[in-house]
PDB file of C-alpha atoms in Angstrom:
ATOM      1  CA  GLU K   1       0.000   0.000   0.000  1.00  0.00           C
ATOM      2  CA  ARG K   2       2.786   2.421   0.863  1.00  0.00           C
ATOM      3  CA  LEU K   3       4.869   1.397  -2.121  1.00  0.00           C
ATOM      4  CA  THR K   4       2.120   2.235  -4.581  1.00  0.00           C
ATOM      5  CA  ALA K   5       2.196   5.860  -3.437  1.00  0.00           C
ATOM      6  CA  SER K   6       5.972   6.210  -3.875  1.00  0.00           C
ATOM      7  CA  ASN K   7       6.596   3.669  -6.665  1.00  0.00           C
ATOM      8  CA  GLY K   8       9.228   2.118  -4.412  1.00  0.00           C
ATOM      9  CA  TRP K   9      10.935  -1.257  -4.236  1.00  0.00           C
ATOM     10  CA  LEU K  10      10.206  -4.166  -1.916  1.00  0.00           C
ATOM     11  CA  LEU K  11      12.823  -6.564  -0.544  1.00  0.00           C
ATOM     12  CA  PHE K  12      12.019 -10.037   0.780  1.00  0.00           C
ATOM     13  CA  SER K  13      14.723 -11.846   2.741  1.00  0.00           C
ATOM     14  CA  GLY K  14      14.631 -15.045   4.757  1.00  0.00           C
ATOM     15  CA  THR K  15      15.359 -18.743   5.095  1.00  0.00           C
ATOM     16  CA  TYR K  16      13.117 -21.460   3.728  1.00  0.00           C
ATOM     17  CA  GLU K  17      11.024 -23.546   6.106  1.00  0.00           C
ATOM     18  CA  SER K  18      10.503 -27.129   4.895  1.00  0.00           C
ATOM     19  CA  GLY K  19      10.551 -25.920   1.295  1.00  0.00           C
ATOM     20  CA  LEU K  20       6.844 -25.110   1.577  1.00  0.00           C
ATOM     21  CA  GLY K  21       4.645 -22.077   1.216  1.00  0.00           C
ATOM     22  CA  TRP K  22       4.432 -19.096  -1.094  1.00  0.00           C
ATOM     23  CA  TYR K  23       7.989 -17.924  -0.434  1.00  0.00           C
ATOM     24  CA  PRO K  24       9.957 -20.757  -2.155  1.00  0.00           C
ATOM     25  CA  GLY K  25       7.491 -20.670  -5.062  1.00  0.00           C
ATOM     26  CA  LEU K  26       7.950 -16.946  -5.495  1.00  0.00           C
ATOM     27  CA  ALA K  27      11.744 -17.227  -5.271  1.00  0.00           C
ATOM     28  CA  GLU K  28      11.754 -19.946  -7.932  1.00  0.00           C
ATOM     29  CA  ALA K  29       9.429 -17.997 -10.213  1.00  0.00           C
ATOM     30  CA  TRP K  30      11.610 -14.882  -9.951  1.00  0.00           C
ATOM     31  CA  SER K  31      14.919 -16.722 -10.271  1.00  0.00           C
ATOM     32  CA  HIS K  32      14.896 -16.229 -14.052  1.00  0.00           C
ATOM     33  CA  GLY K  33      14.277 -12.521 -13.694  1.00  0.00           C
ATOM     34  CA  GLY K  34      11.502 -10.369 -15.032  1.00  0.00           C
ATOM     35  CA  GLN K  35      10.724  -6.814 -15.909  1.00  0.00           C
ATOM     36  CA  ASN K  36      10.224  -5.784 -12.298  1.00  0.00           C
ATOM     37  CA  GLU K  37      11.337  -8.708 -10.138  1.00  0.00           C
ATOM     38  CA  GLN K  38      14.415 -10.812  -9.478  1.00  0.00           C
ATOM     39  CA  SER K  39      15.426 -13.359  -6.846  1.00  0.00           C
ATOM     40  CA  PHE K  40      18.928 -14.314  -5.679  1.00  0.00           C
ATOM     41  CA  ARG K  41      20.154 -17.282  -3.698  1.00  0.00           C
ATOM     42  CA  LEU K  42      22.963 -16.502  -1.254  1.00  0.00           C
ATOM     43  CA  PRO K  43      24.435 -19.761   0.134  1.00  0.00           C
ATOM     44  CA  SER K  44      26.167 -19.466   3.484  1.00  0.00           C
ATOM     45  CA  PRO K  45      29.579 -20.571   2.108  1.00  0.00           C
ATOM     46  CA  THR K  46      29.692 -17.435  -0.067  1.00  0.00           C
ATOM     47  CA  ASN K  47      29.923 -15.361   3.127  1.00  0.00           C
ATOM     48  CA  TYR K  48      33.708 -15.643   3.553  1.00  0.00           C
ATOM     49  CA  HIS K  49      33.642 -13.306   6.552  1.00  0.00           C
ATOM     50  CA  ALA K  50      31.422 -15.691   8.563  1.00  0.00           C
ATOM     51  CA  TYR K  51      32.781 -18.896   6.978  1.00  0.00           C
ATOM     52  CA  PRO K  52      36.433 -18.514   5.916  1.00  0.00           C
ATOM     53  CA  GLY K  53      37.267 -21.072   3.287  1.00  0.00           C
ATOM     54  CA  GLY K  54      33.723 -21.321   1.964  1.00  0.00           C
ATOM     55  CA  LEU K  55      32.657 -24.918   1.402  1.00  0.00           C
ATOM     56  CA  GLU K  56      35.882 -26.102   3.026  1.00  0.00           C
ATOM     57  CA  ASN K  57      35.071 -24.329   6.283  1.00  0.00           C
ATOM     58  CA  GLU K  58      35.375 -26.855   9.102  1.00  0.00           C
ATOM     59  CA  ALA K  59      32.178 -25.715  10.856  1.00  0.00           C
ATOM     60  CA  LEU K  60      30.142 -26.140   7.670  1.00  0.00           C
ATOM     61  CA  LYS K  61      31.738 -29.512   6.908  1.00  0.00           C
ATOM     62  CA  ARG K  62      30.871 -30.707  10.400  1.00  0.00           C
ATOM     63  CA  LEU K  63      27.302 -29.430  10.093  1.00  0.00           C
ATOM     64  CA  LYS K  64      26.876 -31.192   6.752  1.00  0.00           C
ATOM     65  CA  ALA K  65      28.081 -34.462   8.256  1.00  0.00           C
ATOM     66  CA  GLU K  66      25.777 -34.228  11.255  1.00  0.00           C
ATOM     67  CA  THR K  67      22.526 -33.150   9.556  1.00  0.00           C
ATOM     68  CA  SER K  68      20.272 -34.452   6.805  1.00  0.00           C
ATOM     69  CA  ASP K  69      20.819 -33.497   3.180  1.00  0.00           C
ATOM     70  CA  ALA K  70      17.469 -31.678   3.140  1.00  0.00           C
ATOM     71  CA  PHE K  71      18.412 -29.568   6.169  1.00  0.00           C
ATOM     72  CA  TYR K  72      21.846 -28.668   4.797  1.00  0.00           C
ATOM     73  CA  LEU K  73      20.574 -27.797   1.337  1.00  0.00           C
ATOM     74  CA  GLU K  74      17.782 -25.644   2.696  1.00  0.00           C
ATOM     75  CA  LYS K  75      19.410 -23.862   5.651  1.00  0.00           C
ATOM     76  CA  ILE K  76      22.963 -23.548   4.312  1.00  0.00           C
ATOM     77  CA  MET K  77      22.765 -23.663   0.526  1.00  0.00           C
ATOM     78  CA  GLY K  78      19.403 -21.907   0.107  1.00  0.00           C
ATOM     79  CA  ILE K  79      17.871 -24.703  -1.975  1.00  0.00           C
ATOM     80  CA  ALA K  80      14.229 -25.417  -1.145  1.00  0.00           C
ATOM     81  CA  SER K  81      13.681 -29.009  -0.035  1.00  0.00           C
ATOM     82  CA  PRO K  82       9.967 -29.777   0.032  1.00  0.00           C
ATOM     83  CA  PRO K  83       8.873 -33.108   1.517  1.00  0.00           C
ATOM     84  CA  LYS K  84       9.509 -36.073  -0.745  1.00  0.00           C
ATOM     85  CA  GLY K  85       6.575 -37.859  -2.262  1.00  0.00           C
ATOM     86  CA  MET K  86       4.185 -34.900  -2.539  1.00  0.00           C
ATOM     87  CA  VAL K  87       1.216 -35.967  -4.671  1.00  0.00           C
ATOM     88  CA  PHE K  88       0.592 -32.578  -6.244  1.00  0.00           C
ATOM     89  CA  SER K  89       4.091 -31.213  -6.731  1.00  0.00           C
ATOM     90  CA  GLU K  90       2.767 -29.267  -9.741  1.00  0.00           C
ATOM     91  CA  ALA K  91       0.854 -26.859  -7.486  1.00  0.00           C
ATOM     92  CA  ARG K  92       2.581 -23.499  -7.035  1.00  0.00           C
ATOM     93  CA  ALA K  93       1.458 -20.645  -4.853  1.00  0.00           C
ATOM     94  CA  ASP K  94       2.582 -17.980  -7.329  1.00  0.00           C
ATOM     95  CA  ILE K  95       0.486 -19.570 -10.093  1.00  0.00           C
ATOM     96  CA  HIS K  96      -2.572 -21.060  -8.428  1.00  0.00           C
ATOM     97  CA  ILE K  97      -3.412 -18.638  -5.608  1.00  0.00           C
ATOM     98  CA  ARG K  98      -5.332 -15.600  -6.840  1.00  0.00           C
ATOM     99  CA  GLU K  99      -7.871 -13.042  -5.731  1.00  0.00           C
ATOM    100  CA  VAL K 100     -10.980 -15.094  -6.450  1.00  0.00           C
ATOM    101  CA  ASN K 101     -14.425 -13.564  -6.051  1.00  0.00           C
ATOM    102  CA  TYR K 102     -17.922 -14.993  -6.310  1.00  0.00           C
ATOM    103  CA  ASP K 103     -19.700 -14.289  -9.612  1.00  0.00           C
ATOM    104  CA  PRO K 104     -23.520 -14.229  -9.210  1.00  0.00           C
ATOM    105  CA  ASP K 105     -23.959 -14.968 -12.917  1.00  0.00           C
ATOM    106  CA  LEU K 106     -22.258 -18.367 -12.732  1.00  0.00           C
ATOM    107  CA  PRO K 107     -23.476 -21.635 -11.167  1.00  0.00           C
ATOM    108  CA  VAL K 108     -22.022 -22.557  -7.769  1.00  0.00           C
ATOM    109  CA  HIS K 109     -20.436 -25.968  -7.194  1.00  0.00           C
ATOM    110  CA  ILE K 110     -20.371 -27.349  -3.645  1.00  0.00           C
ATOM    111  CA  SER K 111     -17.960 -30.244  -3.100  1.00  0.00           C
ATOM    112  CA  HIS K 112     -18.047 -32.055   0.235  1.00  0.00           C
ATOM    113  CA  ASP K 113     -15.756 -34.653   1.770  1.00  0.00           C
ATOM    114  CA  PRO K 114     -17.304 -35.627   5.135  1.00  0.00           C
ATOM    115  CA  GLY K 115     -14.929 -35.880   8.045  1.00  0.00           C
ATOM    116  CA  TYR K 116     -14.938 -38.766  10.501  1.00  0.00           C
ATOM    117  CA  GLY K 117     -12.092 -38.101  12.922  1.00  0.00           C
ATOM    118  CA  HIS K 118     -10.391 -35.693  10.527  1.00  0.00           C
ATOM    119  CA  ALA K 119     -11.352 -32.562   8.580  1.00  0.00           C
ATOM    120  CA  ASN K 120     -14.917 -32.052   7.399  1.00  0.00           C
ATOM    121  CA  ALA K 121     -14.146 -30.211   4.157  1.00  0.00           C
ATOM    122  CA  ILE K 122     -16.490 -28.271   1.892  1.00  0.00           C
ATOM    123  CA  GLU K 123     -15.033 -26.456  -1.124  1.00  0.00           C
ATOM    124  CA  VAL K 124     -17.112 -23.938  -3.084  1.00  0.00           C
ATOM    125  CA  TRP K 125     -16.168 -23.064  -6.648  1.00  0.00           C
ATOM    126  CA  GLN K 126     -17.298 -21.847 -10.037  1.00  0.00           C
ATOM    127  CA  VAL K 127     -16.228 -22.465 -13.628  1.00  0.00           C
ATOM    128  CA  ALA K 128     -15.293 -19.283 -15.471  1.00  0.00           C
ATOM    129  CA  GLN K 129     -14.587 -18.730 -19.151  1.00  0.00           C
ATOM    130  CA  GLY K 130     -15.819 -22.203 -19.961  1.00  0.00           C
ATOM    131  CA  ARG K 131     -13.126 -24.133 -18.107  1.00  0.00           C
ATOM    132  CA  GLN K 132     -11.084 -22.373 -15.404  1.00  0.00           C
ATOM    133  CA  ILE K 133     -12.081 -23.550 -11.922  1.00  0.00           C
ATOM    134  CA  ARG K 134     -12.144 -20.789  -9.307  1.00  0.00           C
ATOM    135  CA  VAL K 135     -12.391 -21.912  -5.677  1.00  0.00           C
ATOM    136  CA  PHE K 136     -13.645 -18.903  -3.727  1.00  0.00           C
ATOM    137  CA  ASP K 137     -14.921 -20.297  -0.416  1.00  0.00           C
ATOM    138  CA  GLU K 138     -14.207 -23.124   1.993  1.00  0.00           C
ATOM    139  CA  LEU K 139     -15.280 -24.674   5.265  1.00  0.00           C
ATOM    140  CA  TYR K 140     -12.524 -26.821   6.761  1.00  0.00           C
ATOM    141  CA  GLU K 141     -13.435 -27.829  10.286  1.00  0.00           C
ATOM    142  CA  ARG K 142     -12.916 -30.572  12.821  1.00  0.00           C
ATOM    143  CA  GLY K 143     -15.467 -31.531  15.448  1.00  0.00           C
ATOM    144  CA  ILE K 144     -18.313 -29.733  13.672  1.00  0.00           C
ATOM    145  CA  GLY K 145     -21.058 -31.821  12.081  1.00  0.00           C
ATOM    146  CA  THR K 146     -22.328 -31.486   8.535  1.00  0.00           C
ATOM    147  CA  SER K 147     -25.669 -30.062   9.628  1.00  0.00           C
ATOM    148  CA  ASP K 148     -23.932 -27.190  11.431  1.00  0.00           C
ATOM    149  CA  LEU K 149     -21.641 -26.566   8.468  1.00  0.00           C
ATOM    150  CA  ILE K 150     -24.635 -26.316   6.165  1.00  0.00           C
ATOM    151  CA  ASP K 151     -26.142 -23.716   8.494  1.00  0.00           C
ATOM    152  CA  ILE K 152     -22.974 -21.660   8.091  1.00  0.00           C
ATOM    153  CA  LEU K 153     -23.048 -22.017   4.302  1.00  0.00           C
ATOM    154  CA  MET K 154     -26.667 -20.932   4.108  1.00  0.00           C
ATOM    155  CA  ARG K 155     -25.707 -17.579   5.638  1.00  0.00           C
ATOM    156  CA  ARG K 156     -23.156 -16.850   2.928  1.00  0.00           C
ATOM    157  CA  GLU K 157     -24.011 -14.319   0.244  1.00  0.00           C
ATOM    158  CA  TRP K 158     -23.506 -16.804  -2.592  1.00  0.00           C
ATOM    159  CA  TRP K 159     -26.135 -19.177  -1.161  1.00  0.00           C
ATOM    160  CA  LYS K 160     -28.800 -16.993  -2.785  1.00  0.00           C
ATOM    161  CA  ASN K 161     -27.649 -18.321  -6.146  1.00  0.00           C
ATOM    162  CA  GLU K 162     -30.437 -20.618  -7.345  1.00  0.00           C
ATOM    163  CA  ASN K 163     -28.109 -22.626  -9.565  1.00  0.00           C
ATOM    164  CA  LYS K 164     -26.117 -24.777  -7.144  1.00  0.00           C
ATOM    165  CA  ILE K 165     -24.634 -28.221  -7.814  1.00  0.00           C
ATOM    166  CA  LEU K 166     -23.763 -30.536  -4.935  1.00  0.00           C
ATOM    167  CA  VAL K 167     -21.263 -33.410  -4.978  1.00  0.00           C
ATOM    168  CA  VAL K 168     -20.654 -35.367  -1.784  1.00  0.00           C
ATOM    169  CA  ASP K 169     -18.032 -38.101  -1.549  1.00  0.00           C
ATOM    170  CA  PRO K 170     -19.938 -40.971  -3.234  1.00  0.00           C
ATOM    171  CA  ASN K 171     -18.264 -43.494  -0.940  1.00  0.00           C
ATOM    172  CA  TYR K 172     -20.065 -42.034   2.077  1.00  0.00           C
ATOM    173  CA  VAL K 173     -23.074 -40.176   0.719  1.00  0.00           C
ATOM    174  CA  ASN K 174     -25.570 -42.921   1.581  1.00  0.00           C
ATOM    175  CA  GLN K 175     -23.799 -44.483   4.577  1.00  0.00           C
ATOM    176  CA  HIS K 176     -25.402 -44.222   8.003  1.00  0.00           C
ATOM    177  CA  HIS K 177     -22.960 -43.808  10.895  1.00  0.00           C
ATOM    178  CA  SER K 178     -25.432 -44.239  13.761  1.00  0.00           C
ATOM    179  CA  GLY K 179     -27.491 -41.407  12.310  1.00  0.00           C
ATOM    180  CA  PRO K 180     -28.723 -39.816   9.091  1.00  0.00           C
ATOM    181  CA  SER K 181     -26.586 -40.268   5.986  1.00  0.00           C
ATOM    182  CA  MET K 182     -24.941 -37.323   4.250  1.00  0.00           C
ATOM    183  CA  ALA K 183     -27.637 -37.534   1.573  1.00  0.00           C
ATOM    184  CA  ASP K 184     -30.352 -37.366   4.238  1.00  0.00           C
ATOM    185  CA  ILE K 185     -28.796 -34.330   5.905  1.00  0.00           C
ATOM    186  CA  TRP K 186     -28.288 -32.330   2.714  1.00  0.00           C
ATOM    187  CA  LEU K 187     -31.737 -33.203   1.384  1.00  0.00           C
ATOM    188  CA  ALA K 188     -33.525 -32.349   4.626  1.00  0.00           C
ATOM    189  CA  LYS K 189     -31.803 -28.988   5.103  1.00  0.00           C
ATOM    190  CA  THR K 190     -31.422 -27.779   1.510  1.00  0.00           C
ATOM    191  CA  GLY K 191     -33.512 -29.974  -0.786  1.00  0.00           C
ATOM    192  CA  MET K 192     -30.326 -30.776  -2.734  1.00  0.00           C
ATOM    193  CA  VAL K 193     -29.186 -34.220  -3.869  1.00  0.00           C
ATOM    194  CA  SER K 194     -25.617 -35.192  -4.693  1.00  0.00           C
ATOM    195  CA  MET K 195     -24.572 -35.592  -8.321  1.00  0.00           C
ATOM    196  CA  GLY K 196     -21.374 -37.585  -8.686  1.00  0.00           C
ATOM    197  CA  GLN K 197     -19.631 -40.843  -9.367  1.00  0.00           C
ATOM    198  CA  LYS K 198     -17.242 -43.072  -7.502  1.00  0.00           C
ATOM    199  CA  VAL K 199     -13.683 -42.302  -8.499  1.00  0.00           C
ATOM    200  CA  LYS K 200     -10.561 -44.368  -7.994  1.00  0.00           C
ATOM    201  CA  VAL K 201      -7.764 -42.557  -6.202  1.00  0.00           C
ATOM    202  CA  ALA K 202      -5.411 -42.514  -9.202  1.00  0.00           C
ATOM    203  CA  GLU K 203      -8.199 -41.289 -11.495  1.00  0.00           C
ATOM    204  CA  GLY K 204      -9.092 -38.429  -9.187  1.00  0.00           C
ATOM    205  CA  ILE K 205      -5.458 -37.390  -8.851  1.00  0.00           C
ATOM    206  CA  GLU K 206      -4.929 -37.314 -12.602  1.00  0.00           C
ATOM    207  CA  ARG K 207      -8.116 -35.318 -13.102  1.00  0.00           C
ATOM    208  CA  LEU K 208      -7.044 -32.628 -10.667  1.00  0.00           C
ATOM    209  CA  LYS K 209      -3.521 -32.587 -12.072  1.00  0.00           C
ATOM    210  CA  SER K 210      -4.918 -31.901 -15.517  1.00  0.00           C
ATOM    211  CA  PHE K 211      -6.324 -28.609 -14.191  1.00  0.00           C
ATOM    212  CA  LEU K 212      -3.084 -27.608 -12.458  1.00  0.00           C
ATOM    213  CA  LYS K 213      -1.460 -27.264 -15.870  1.00  0.00           C
ATOM    214  CA  VAL K 214      -0.955 -23.819 -17.381  1.00  0.00           C
ATOM    215  CA  ASP K 215      -2.494 -23.380 -20.814  1.00  0.00           C
ATOM    216  CA  ALA K 216       0.211 -22.622 -23.362  1.00  0.00           C
ATOM    217  CA  LEU K 217      -1.943 -20.148 -25.292  1.00  0.00           C
ATOM    218  CA  SER K 218      -3.683 -18.199 -22.532  1.00  0.00           C
ATOM    219  CA  GLY K 219      -0.959 -18.558 -19.900  1.00  0.00           C
ATOM    220  CA  GLN K 220      -3.689 -19.331 -17.348  1.00  0.00           C
ATOM    221  CA  PRO K 221      -3.890 -22.405 -15.082  1.00  0.00           C
ATOM    222  CA  GLY K 222      -6.966 -24.596 -15.175  1.00  0.00           C
ATOM    223  CA  ILE K 223      -7.666 -24.031 -11.481  1.00  0.00           C
ATOM    224  CA  VAL K 224      -7.055 -21.176  -9.039  1.00  0.00           C
ATOM    225  CA  TRP K 225      -8.173 -20.691  -5.452  1.00  0.00           C
ATOM    226  CA  SER K 226      -8.482 -17.954  -2.901  1.00  0.00           C
ATOM    227  CA  HIS K 227      -5.937 -17.469  -0.130  1.00  0.00           C
ATOM    228  CA  LYS K 228      -8.914 -17.950   2.228  1.00  0.00           C
ATOM    229  CA  CYS K 229      -8.931 -21.674   1.421  1.00  0.00           C
ATOM    230  CA  LYS K 230      -6.497 -22.593   4.199  1.00  0.00           C
ATOM    231  CA  GLY K 231      -7.370 -26.276   4.322  1.00  0.00           C
ATOM    232  CA  LEU K 232      -6.862 -26.806   0.603  1.00  0.00           C
ATOM    233  CA  GLY K 233      -3.641 -24.815   0.648  1.00  0.00           C
ATOM    234  CA  SER K 234      -2.255 -26.697   3.644  1.00  0.00           C
ATOM    235  CA  GLU K 235      -2.799 -30.085   1.984  1.00  0.00           C
ATOM    236  CA  LEU K 236      -0.789 -28.807  -0.981  1.00  0.00           C
ATOM    237  CA  GLY K 237       1.999 -27.506   1.232  1.00  0.00           C
ATOM    238  CA  PHE K 238       1.408 -23.766   0.833  1.00  0.00           C
ATOM    239  CA  TRP K 239       1.061 -23.160   4.569  1.00  0.00           C
ATOM    240  CA  PRO K 240       0.800 -25.128   7.822  1.00  0.00           C
ATOM    241  CA  ASN K 241      -2.205 -27.188   8.799  1.00  0.00           C
ATOM    242  CA  PRO K 242      -4.858 -24.858  10.318  1.00  0.00           C
ATOM    243  CA  PHE K 243      -5.539 -27.258  13.210  1.00  0.00           C
ATOM    244  CA  ASP K 244      -2.067 -27.743  14.672  1.00  0.00           C
ATOM    245  CA  GLY K 245       0.293 -25.486  12.725  1.00  0.00           C
ATOM    246  CA  GLN K 246       2.314 -28.472  11.469  1.00  0.00           C
ATOM    247  CA  THR K 247       3.244 -29.460   7.930  1.00  0.00           C
ATOM    248  CA  ARG K 248       0.514 -31.851   6.764  1.00  0.00           C
ATOM    249  CA  VAL K 249       0.848 -32.510   3.044  1.00  0.00           C
ATOM    250  CA  TYR K 250      -0.924 -35.106   0.917  1.00  0.00           C
ATOM    251  CA  SER K 251       1.951 -37.471   0.091  1.00  0.00           C
ATOM    252  CA  TYR K 252       2.840 -40.967  -1.047  1.00  0.00           C
ATOM    253  CA  LYS K 253       3.956 -43.529   1.490  1.00  0.00           C
ATOM    254  CA  MET K 254       7.727 -43.582   1.957  1.00  0.00           C
ATOM    255  CA  ASP K 255      10.134 -46.204   3.281  1.00  0.00           C
ATOM    256  CA  SER K 256      13.002 -45.495   5.698  1.00  0.00           C
ATOM    257  CA  GLU K 257      15.302 -44.631   2.787  1.00  0.00           C
ATOM    258  CA  GLY K 258      12.940 -42.081   1.275  1.00  0.00           C
ATOM    259  CA  ASN K 259      11.595 -44.241  -1.566  1.00  0.00           C
ATOM    260  CA  ILE K 260       7.926 -44.170  -2.567  1.00  0.00           C
ATOM    261  CA  VAL K 261       6.087 -47.325  -1.518  1.00  0.00           C
ATOM    262  CA  GLY K 262       3.043 -48.456  -3.486  1.00  0.00           C
ATOM    263  CA  GLU K 263       1.007 -46.619  -6.092  1.00  0.00           C
ATOM    264  CA  GLU K 264      -1.554 -44.935  -3.832  1.00  0.00           C
ATOM    265  CA  PRO K 265      -0.813 -42.044  -1.461  1.00  0.00           C
ATOM    266  CA  ASN K 266      -1.234 -42.112   2.276  1.00  0.00           C
ATOM    267  CA  PRO K 267      -4.999 -41.542   2.834  1.00  0.00           C
ATOM    268  CA  ARG K 268      -4.429 -38.579   5.172  1.00  0.00           C
ATOM    269  CA  TRP K 269      -4.311 -34.834   4.717  1.00  0.00           C
ATOM    270  CA  ASN K 270      -6.430 -34.994   1.593  1.00  0.00           C
ATOM    271  CA  ASP K 271      -9.906 -33.956   2.776  1.00  0.00           C
ATOM    272  CA  ALA K 272     -10.170 -30.703   0.826  1.00  0.00           C
ATOM    273  CA  LEU K 273      -8.358 -32.275  -2.111  1.00  0.00           C
ATOM    274  CA  SER K 274     -10.743 -35.242  -2.139  1.00  0.00           C
ATOM    275  CA  ALA K 275     -13.707 -32.889  -2.135  1.00  0.00           C
ATOM    276  CA  MET K 276     -12.257 -31.115  -5.173  1.00  0.00           C
ATOM    277  CA  MET K 277     -11.425 -34.359  -6.980  1.00  0.00           C
ATOM    278  CA  TYR K 278     -14.974 -35.655  -6.580  1.00  0.00           C
ATOM    279  CA  GLY K 279     -16.475 -32.306  -7.560  1.00  0.00           C
ATOM    280  CA  ILE K 280     -14.293 -31.839 -10.627  1.00  0.00           C
ATOM    281  CA  THR K 281     -14.860 -35.399 -11.810  1.00  0.00           C
ATOM    282  CA  GLY K 282     -18.600 -35.039 -11.282  1.00  0.00           C
ATOM    283  CA  HIS K 283     -18.676 -31.957 -13.509  1.00  0.00           C
ATOM    284  CA  PHE K 284     -15.995 -32.640 -16.121  1.00  0.00           C
ATOM    285  CA  GLY K 285     -15.775 -36.425 -16.029  1.00  0.00           C
ATOM    286  CA  LEU K 286     -12.622 -38.519 -15.896  1.00  0.00           C
ATOM    287  CA  VAL K 287      -9.516 -37.982 -17.960  1.00  0.00           C
ATOM    288  CA  THR K 288     -10.427 -39.840 -21.121  1.00  0.00           C
ATOM    289  CA  THR K 289      -8.730 -41.136 -24.233  1.00  0.00           C
ATOM    290  CA  PRO K 290      -9.262 -39.240 -27.512  1.00  0.00           C
ATOM    291  CA  ASN K 291     -11.837 -41.805 -28.683  1.00  0.00           C
ATOM    292  CA  SER K 292     -13.961 -41.631 -25.530  1.00  0.00           C
ATOM    293  CA  GLN K 293     -16.865 -39.189 -25.568  1.00  0.00           C
ATOM    294  CA  PHE K 294     -18.879 -40.225 -22.515  1.00  0.00           C
ATOM    295  CA  PHE K 295     -18.497 -40.997 -18.847  1.00  0.00           C
ATOM    296  CA  THR K 296     -20.893 -42.537 -16.349  1.00  0.00           C
ATOM    297  CA  MET K 297     -22.443 -40.395 -13.608  1.00  0.00           C
ATOM    298  CA  THR K 298     -24.461 -41.722 -10.686  1.00  0.00           C
ATOM    299  CA  HIS K 299     -27.478 -39.737  -9.481  1.00  0.00           C
ATOM    300  CA  HIS K 300     -28.000 -40.261  -5.731  1.00  0.00           C
ATOM    301  CA  SER K 301     -31.635 -39.968  -4.799  1.00  0.00           C
ATOM    302  CA  GLN K 302     -33.461 -40.207  -1.495  1.00  0.00           C
ATOM    303  CA  ASP K 303     -36.367 -42.279  -2.779  1.00  0.00           C
ATOM    304  CA  ARG K 304     -34.886 -44.558  -5.410  1.00  0.00           C
ATOM    305  CA  LYS K 305     -31.853 -46.617  -6.254  1.00  0.00           C
ATOM    306  CA  PRO K 306     -28.857 -44.904  -7.887  1.00  0.00           C
ATOM    307  CA  GLU K 307     -29.592 -44.171 -11.510  1.00  0.00           C
ATOM    308  CA  ARG K 308     -26.964 -44.331 -14.236  1.00  0.00           C
ATOM    309  CA  LEU K 309     -26.863 -41.243 -16.420  1.00  0.00           C
ATOM    310  CA  TRP K 310     -24.832 -40.709 -19.594  1.00  0.00           C
ATOM    311  CA  SER K 311     -23.306 -37.285 -19.934  1.00  0.00           C
ATOM    312  CA  ASN K 312     -20.986 -35.553 -22.365  1.00  0.00           C
ATOM    313  CA  ARG K 313     -17.370 -35.350 -21.257  1.00  0.00           C
TER     314      ARG K 313
END
């Protein structure tokens, strides 16, 4: 705000923390230079006053021997070292986080991944310009039931939009955990039924990854989200988990030597991401081969068995 009045310059300086967040992404994006921005990496060994001899300094050599490679690279060499095995390593804060506002002229998509012992995540988004997904609102809570979360949503300005599409995790939508199912709760409070299909983990991941790409012609990513979506951002590693302030990133299982084990990620820290994967797949369908023109969608209804619907990709 002050810089705009004086047309001044802004300097960021600091050490990476776990290679996560907006700061490493911004530094990487600016490392190639631009018209008005530039980033520099200043490894500790280049400070010959503090470390005579540079890389051959005995204190640095001892530190390197006594710490992990990730620690040394990040704290001494200034090289970001994000956690290994991140599922969505393509996500970048400088590309995918934007000022996203609700548009009353567009339909509203509500994607819900119910939480049982972990986050109860609801992501709210719209599709602009025919394809770009814009996530503008989120509820990411623990210890608060779905009925109470719906009450909160119904007080939001965008709830007045009459064109709303709901997708609840199809694996749980009709399950009864000693009480009403998710379908029962949504139908009773809002009159809405869930439109979606069961999605395999790998299929959902690939679908979301397809929207993380930046279009070569427009220069725009297929999905952006507001900085208010703390749960979604924390699962991607942009900032700490909102519940405990720790790094909680959706990742693949790793062995003691840092190798990925198995083909499916650890089923934790993916509540907001799962909500988005189900919602995106419900609207756009699965990633398909060039010859495929249709996908199967399941309509969940209160009074009848699931009905198979054919829909354009």
